[in-house]
Short mmCIF file of C-alpha atoms (C1' of nucleotides) in Angstrom, two decimals:
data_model
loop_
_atom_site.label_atom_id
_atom_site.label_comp_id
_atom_site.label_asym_id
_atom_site.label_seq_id
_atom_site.Cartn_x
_atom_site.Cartn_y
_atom_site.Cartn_z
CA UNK D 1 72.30 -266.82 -73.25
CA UNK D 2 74.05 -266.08 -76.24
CA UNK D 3 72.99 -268.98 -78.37
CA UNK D 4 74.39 -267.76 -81.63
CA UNK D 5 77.93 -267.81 -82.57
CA UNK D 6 77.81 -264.47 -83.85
CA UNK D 7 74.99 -262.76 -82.13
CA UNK D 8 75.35 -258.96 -81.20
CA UNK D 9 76.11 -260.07 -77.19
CA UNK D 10 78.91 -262.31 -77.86
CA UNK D 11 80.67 -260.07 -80.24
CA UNK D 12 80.52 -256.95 -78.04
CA UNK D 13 81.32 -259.56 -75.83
CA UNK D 14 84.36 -260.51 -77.20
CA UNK D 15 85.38 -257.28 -76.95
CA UNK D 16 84.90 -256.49 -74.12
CA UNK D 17 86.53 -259.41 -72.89
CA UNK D 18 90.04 -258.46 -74.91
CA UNK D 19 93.57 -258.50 -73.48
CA UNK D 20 92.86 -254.65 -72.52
CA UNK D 21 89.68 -253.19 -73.58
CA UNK D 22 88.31 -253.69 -69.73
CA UNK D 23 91.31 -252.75 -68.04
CA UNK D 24 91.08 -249.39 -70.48
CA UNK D 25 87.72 -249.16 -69.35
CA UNK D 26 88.18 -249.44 -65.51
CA UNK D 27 91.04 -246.64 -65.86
CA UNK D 28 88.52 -244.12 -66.83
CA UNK D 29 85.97 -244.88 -64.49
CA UNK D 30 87.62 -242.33 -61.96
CA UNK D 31 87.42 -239.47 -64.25
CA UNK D 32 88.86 -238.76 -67.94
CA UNK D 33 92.86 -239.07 -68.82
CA UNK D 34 94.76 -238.20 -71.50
CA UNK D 35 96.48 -240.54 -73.93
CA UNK D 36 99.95 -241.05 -72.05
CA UNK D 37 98.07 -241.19 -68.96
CA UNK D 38 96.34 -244.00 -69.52
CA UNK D 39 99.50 -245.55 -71.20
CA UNK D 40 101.17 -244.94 -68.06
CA UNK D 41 98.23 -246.54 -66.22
CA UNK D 42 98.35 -249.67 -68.31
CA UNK D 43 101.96 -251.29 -67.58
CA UNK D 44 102.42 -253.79 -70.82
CA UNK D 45 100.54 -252.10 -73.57
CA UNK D 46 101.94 -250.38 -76.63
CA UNK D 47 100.53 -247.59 -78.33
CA UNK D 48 99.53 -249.13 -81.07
CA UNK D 49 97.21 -251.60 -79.15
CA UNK D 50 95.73 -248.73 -77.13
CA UNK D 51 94.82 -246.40 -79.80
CA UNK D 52 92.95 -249.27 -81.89
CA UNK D 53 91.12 -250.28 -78.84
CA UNK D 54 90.48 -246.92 -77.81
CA UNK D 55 89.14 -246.36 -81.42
CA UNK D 56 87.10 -249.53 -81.17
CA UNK D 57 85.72 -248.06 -77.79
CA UNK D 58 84.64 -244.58 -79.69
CA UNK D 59 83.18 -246.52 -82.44
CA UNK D 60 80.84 -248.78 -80.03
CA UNK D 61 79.82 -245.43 -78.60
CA UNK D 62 81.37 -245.87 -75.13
CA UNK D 63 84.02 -243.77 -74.64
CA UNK D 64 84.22 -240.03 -75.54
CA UNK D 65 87.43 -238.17 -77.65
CA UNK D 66 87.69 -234.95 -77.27
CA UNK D 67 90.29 -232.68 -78.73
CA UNK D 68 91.91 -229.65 -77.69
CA UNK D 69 93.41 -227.54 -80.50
CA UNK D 70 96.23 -226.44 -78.91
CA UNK D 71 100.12 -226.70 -79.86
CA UNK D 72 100.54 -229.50 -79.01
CA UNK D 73 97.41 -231.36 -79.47
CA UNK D 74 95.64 -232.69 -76.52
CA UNK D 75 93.23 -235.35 -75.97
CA UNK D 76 91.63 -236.70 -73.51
CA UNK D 77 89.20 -240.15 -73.16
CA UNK D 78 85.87 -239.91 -70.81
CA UNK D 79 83.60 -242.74 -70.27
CA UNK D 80 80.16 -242.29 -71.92
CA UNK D 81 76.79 -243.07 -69.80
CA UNK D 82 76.69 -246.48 -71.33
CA UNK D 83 80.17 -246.66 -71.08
CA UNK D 84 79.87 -246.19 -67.41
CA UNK D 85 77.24 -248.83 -66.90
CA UNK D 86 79.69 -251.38 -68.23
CA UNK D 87 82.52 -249.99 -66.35
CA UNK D 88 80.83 -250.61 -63.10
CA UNK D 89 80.07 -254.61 -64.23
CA UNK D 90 83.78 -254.51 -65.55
CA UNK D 91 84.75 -253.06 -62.26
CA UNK D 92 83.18 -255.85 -60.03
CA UNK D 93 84.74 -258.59 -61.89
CA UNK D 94 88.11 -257.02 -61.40
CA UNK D 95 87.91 -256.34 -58.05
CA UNK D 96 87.00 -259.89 -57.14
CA UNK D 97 89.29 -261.06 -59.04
CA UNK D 98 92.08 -259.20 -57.84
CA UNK D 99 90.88 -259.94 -53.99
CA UNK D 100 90.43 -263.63 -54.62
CA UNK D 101 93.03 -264.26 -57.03
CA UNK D 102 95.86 -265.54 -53.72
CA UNK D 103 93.02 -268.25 -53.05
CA UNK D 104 92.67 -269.15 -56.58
CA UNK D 105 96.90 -269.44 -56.65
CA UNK D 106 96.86 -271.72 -53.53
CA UNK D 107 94.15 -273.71 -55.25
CA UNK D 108 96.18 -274.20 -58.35
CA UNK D 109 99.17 -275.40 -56.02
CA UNK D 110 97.05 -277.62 -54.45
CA UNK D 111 95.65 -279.32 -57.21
CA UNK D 112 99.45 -279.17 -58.53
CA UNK D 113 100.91 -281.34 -55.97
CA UNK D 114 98.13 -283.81 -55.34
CA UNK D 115 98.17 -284.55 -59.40
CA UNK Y 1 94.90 -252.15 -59.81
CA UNK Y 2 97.40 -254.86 -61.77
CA UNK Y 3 100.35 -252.47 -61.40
CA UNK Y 4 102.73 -255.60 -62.45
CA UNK Y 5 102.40 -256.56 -65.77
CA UNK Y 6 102.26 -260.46 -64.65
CA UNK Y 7 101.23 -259.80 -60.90
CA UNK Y 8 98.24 -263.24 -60.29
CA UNK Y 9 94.98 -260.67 -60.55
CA UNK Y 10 96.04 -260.16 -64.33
CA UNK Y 11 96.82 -263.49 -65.17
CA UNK Y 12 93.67 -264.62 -63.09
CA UNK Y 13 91.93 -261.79 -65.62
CA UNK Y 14 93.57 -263.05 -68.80
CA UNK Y 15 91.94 -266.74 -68.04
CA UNK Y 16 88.31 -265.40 -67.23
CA UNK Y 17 88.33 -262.79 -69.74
CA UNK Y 18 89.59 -265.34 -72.33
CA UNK Y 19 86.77 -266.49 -75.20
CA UNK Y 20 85.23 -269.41 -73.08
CA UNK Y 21 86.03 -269.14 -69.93
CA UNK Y 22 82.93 -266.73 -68.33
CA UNK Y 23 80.97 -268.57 -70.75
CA UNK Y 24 81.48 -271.64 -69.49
CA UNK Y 25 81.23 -270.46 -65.56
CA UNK Y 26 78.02 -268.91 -66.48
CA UNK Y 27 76.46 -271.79 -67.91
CA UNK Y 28 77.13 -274.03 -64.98
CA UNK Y 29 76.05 -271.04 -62.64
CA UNK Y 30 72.13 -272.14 -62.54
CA UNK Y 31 73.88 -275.99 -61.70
CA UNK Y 32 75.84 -278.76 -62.59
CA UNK Y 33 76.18 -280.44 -66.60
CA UNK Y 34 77.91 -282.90 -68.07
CA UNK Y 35 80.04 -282.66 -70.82
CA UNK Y 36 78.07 -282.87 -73.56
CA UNK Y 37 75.58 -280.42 -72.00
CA UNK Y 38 78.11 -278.31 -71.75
CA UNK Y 39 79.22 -278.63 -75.02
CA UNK Y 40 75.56 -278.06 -76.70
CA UNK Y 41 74.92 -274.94 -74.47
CA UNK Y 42 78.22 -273.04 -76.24
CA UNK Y 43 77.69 -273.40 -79.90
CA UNK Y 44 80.38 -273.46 -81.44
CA UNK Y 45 83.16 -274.41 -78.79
CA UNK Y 46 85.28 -277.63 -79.73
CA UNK Y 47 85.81 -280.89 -77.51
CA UNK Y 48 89.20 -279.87 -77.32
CA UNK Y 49 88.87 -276.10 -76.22
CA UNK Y 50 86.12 -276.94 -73.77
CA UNK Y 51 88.15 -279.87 -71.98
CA UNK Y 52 91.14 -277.53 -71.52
CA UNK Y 53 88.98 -274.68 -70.35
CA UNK Y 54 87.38 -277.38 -68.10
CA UNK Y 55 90.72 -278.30 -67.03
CA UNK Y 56 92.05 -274.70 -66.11
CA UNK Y 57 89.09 -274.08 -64.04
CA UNK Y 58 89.36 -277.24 -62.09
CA UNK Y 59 92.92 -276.21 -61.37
CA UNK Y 60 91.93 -272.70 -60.51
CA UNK Y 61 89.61 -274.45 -57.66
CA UNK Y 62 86.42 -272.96 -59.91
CA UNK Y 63 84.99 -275.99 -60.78
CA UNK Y 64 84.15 -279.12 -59.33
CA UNK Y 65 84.53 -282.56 -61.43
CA UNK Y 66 83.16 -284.96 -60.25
CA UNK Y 67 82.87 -288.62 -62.12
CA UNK Y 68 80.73 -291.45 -62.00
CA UNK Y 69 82.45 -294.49 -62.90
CA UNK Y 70 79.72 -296.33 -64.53
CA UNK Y 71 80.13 -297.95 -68.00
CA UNK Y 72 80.27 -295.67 -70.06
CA UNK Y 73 81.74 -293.19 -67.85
CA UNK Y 74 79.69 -289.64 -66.62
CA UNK Y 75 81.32 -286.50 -65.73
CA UNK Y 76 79.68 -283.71 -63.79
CA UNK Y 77 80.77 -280.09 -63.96
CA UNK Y 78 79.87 -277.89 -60.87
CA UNK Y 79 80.88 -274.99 -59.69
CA UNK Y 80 82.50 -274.80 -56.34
CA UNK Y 81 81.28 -271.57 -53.90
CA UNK Y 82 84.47 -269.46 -55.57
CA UNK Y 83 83.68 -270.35 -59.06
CA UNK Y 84 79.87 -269.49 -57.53
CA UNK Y 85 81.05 -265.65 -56.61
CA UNK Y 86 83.22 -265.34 -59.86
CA UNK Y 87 80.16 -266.62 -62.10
CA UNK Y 88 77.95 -263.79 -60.31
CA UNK Y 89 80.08 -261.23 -61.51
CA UNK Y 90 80.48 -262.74 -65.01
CA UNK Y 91 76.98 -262.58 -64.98
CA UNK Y 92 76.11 -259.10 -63.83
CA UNK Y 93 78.51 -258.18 -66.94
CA UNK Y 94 77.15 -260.80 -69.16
CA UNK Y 95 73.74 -260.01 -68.85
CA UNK Y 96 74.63 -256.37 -69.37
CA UNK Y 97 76.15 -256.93 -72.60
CA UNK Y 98 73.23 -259.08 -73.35
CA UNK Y 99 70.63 -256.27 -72.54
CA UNK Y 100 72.91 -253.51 -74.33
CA UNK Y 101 74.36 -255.00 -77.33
CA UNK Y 102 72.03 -253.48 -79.99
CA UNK Y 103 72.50 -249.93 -78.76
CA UNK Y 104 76.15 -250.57 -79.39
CA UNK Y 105 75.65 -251.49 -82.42
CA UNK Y 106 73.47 -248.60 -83.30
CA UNK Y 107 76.36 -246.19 -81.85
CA UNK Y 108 78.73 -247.66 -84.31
CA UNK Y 109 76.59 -247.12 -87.26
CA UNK Y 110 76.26 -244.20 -86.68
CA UNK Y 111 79.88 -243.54 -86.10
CA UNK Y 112 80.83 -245.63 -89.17
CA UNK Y 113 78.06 -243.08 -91.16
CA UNK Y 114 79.70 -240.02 -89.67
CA UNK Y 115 82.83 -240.86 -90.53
"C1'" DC C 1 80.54 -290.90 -73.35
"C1'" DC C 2 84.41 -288.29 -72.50
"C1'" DG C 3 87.86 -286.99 -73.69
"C1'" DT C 4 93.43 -286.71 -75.89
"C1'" DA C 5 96.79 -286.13 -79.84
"C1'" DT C 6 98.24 -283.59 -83.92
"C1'" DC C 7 98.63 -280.23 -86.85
"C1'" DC C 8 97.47 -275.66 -88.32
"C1'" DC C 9 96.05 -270.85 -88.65
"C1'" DA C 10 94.01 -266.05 -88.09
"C1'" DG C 11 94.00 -262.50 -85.63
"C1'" DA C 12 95.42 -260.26 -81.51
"C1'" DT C 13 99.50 -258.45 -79.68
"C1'" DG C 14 104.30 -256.47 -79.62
"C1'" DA C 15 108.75 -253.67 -81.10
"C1'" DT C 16 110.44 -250.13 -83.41
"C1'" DA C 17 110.64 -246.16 -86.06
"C1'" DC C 18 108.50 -242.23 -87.80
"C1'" DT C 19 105.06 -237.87 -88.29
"C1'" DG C 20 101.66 -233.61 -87.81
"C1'" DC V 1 101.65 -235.03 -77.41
"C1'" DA V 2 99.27 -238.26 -79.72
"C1'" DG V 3 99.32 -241.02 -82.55
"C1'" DT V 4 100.54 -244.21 -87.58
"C1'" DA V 5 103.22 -247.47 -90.27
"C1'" DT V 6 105.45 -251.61 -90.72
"C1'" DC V 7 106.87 -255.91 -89.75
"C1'" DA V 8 107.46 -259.79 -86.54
"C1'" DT V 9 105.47 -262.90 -83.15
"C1'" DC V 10 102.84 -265.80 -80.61
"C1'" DT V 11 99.21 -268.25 -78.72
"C1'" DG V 12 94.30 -269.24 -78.23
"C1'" DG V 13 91.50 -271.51 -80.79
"C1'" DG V 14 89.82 -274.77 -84.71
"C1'" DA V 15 89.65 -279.37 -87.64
"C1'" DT V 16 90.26 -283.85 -87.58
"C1'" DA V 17 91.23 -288.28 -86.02
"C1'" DC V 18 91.91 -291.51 -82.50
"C1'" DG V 19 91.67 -293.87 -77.55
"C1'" DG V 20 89.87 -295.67 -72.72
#
DNA sequence: CCGTATCCCAGATGATACTG
DNA sequence: CAGTATCATCTGGGATACGG
């Protein structure tokens, strides 16, 4: 798979595979949130790096802005259908890694010592 | 999920989402390769970025190596059963990016036209 | 064949301050 | 509230050459 350098799957798949863009991605799979929310939801990330990947996300047509023109302004992020496809791949990668991630640790210890 | 910045699920996540790293797990999923198999299956990976990737994943307890000491030398990558239920996942989202990457890419034309 | 050793860089990320 | 602007940083990755 993916045997060009710069074939459509490994740059979406680059992407997808950024510091954030699946953690972003798993946050909305519950439901939509608003800008702070997600912020809030994502310990570590700035607001810069949210709103280009959240941009980036819009642009590749899996995640919805919508805007309500009120006083303040509010928007909030939703997944799109495809964007909830990936989410759900996205979501069982995270979980197993955040289940087996203690074994991988004592693994790394392991190794650690005997080397 | 990975409610501390640096808690071991989202450093485990930083390695496998990192450029090679599912790549390489994904390649080795169907069974084991040697280096330079390896190396001609991810075009355009370096030695060098490939052997520490190798290296990590070793540590991790994802990946078996296993070396014949012949003259010259062979090396064997394998996955070990955990690197076995970590390459599933990276699979199920691998192959979805595969299958899905050129409607993203029609979604952002047609983003970049309406914009 | 299977790597390691150097040196180097772009591009992703971060901190801070500011605006409609 | 929801961003942008600007500048600084940092590290994963690349090129090349060499070694067991």
């Amino acid at each position: 798979m993916f045997h060009s350098e710069d074939c459509p799957g490994r740059v979406l798949y680059r992407h997808v595979a950024s510091r954030w863009a699946g953690l972003i991605v798993l946050q909305l799979w519950p439901g939509p949130l608003r800008f702070h929310r997600l912020r809030d939801a994502l310990p570590g990330i700035s607001e810069k790096v949210l709103a280009q990947n959240l941009r980036e996300l819009v642009r590749d047509g899996l995640v919805d802005r919508e805007v309500e023109p009120t006083r303040p302004p509010q928007v909030t992020y939703s997944l799109t259908p495809l964007g909830g496809e990936l989410a759900a791949r996205v979501h069982g990668l995270l979980t197993w890694v955040g289940d087996h991630a203690p074994e991988v640790l004592a693994a790394r210890e392991r190794h650690d010592r005997a080397s």
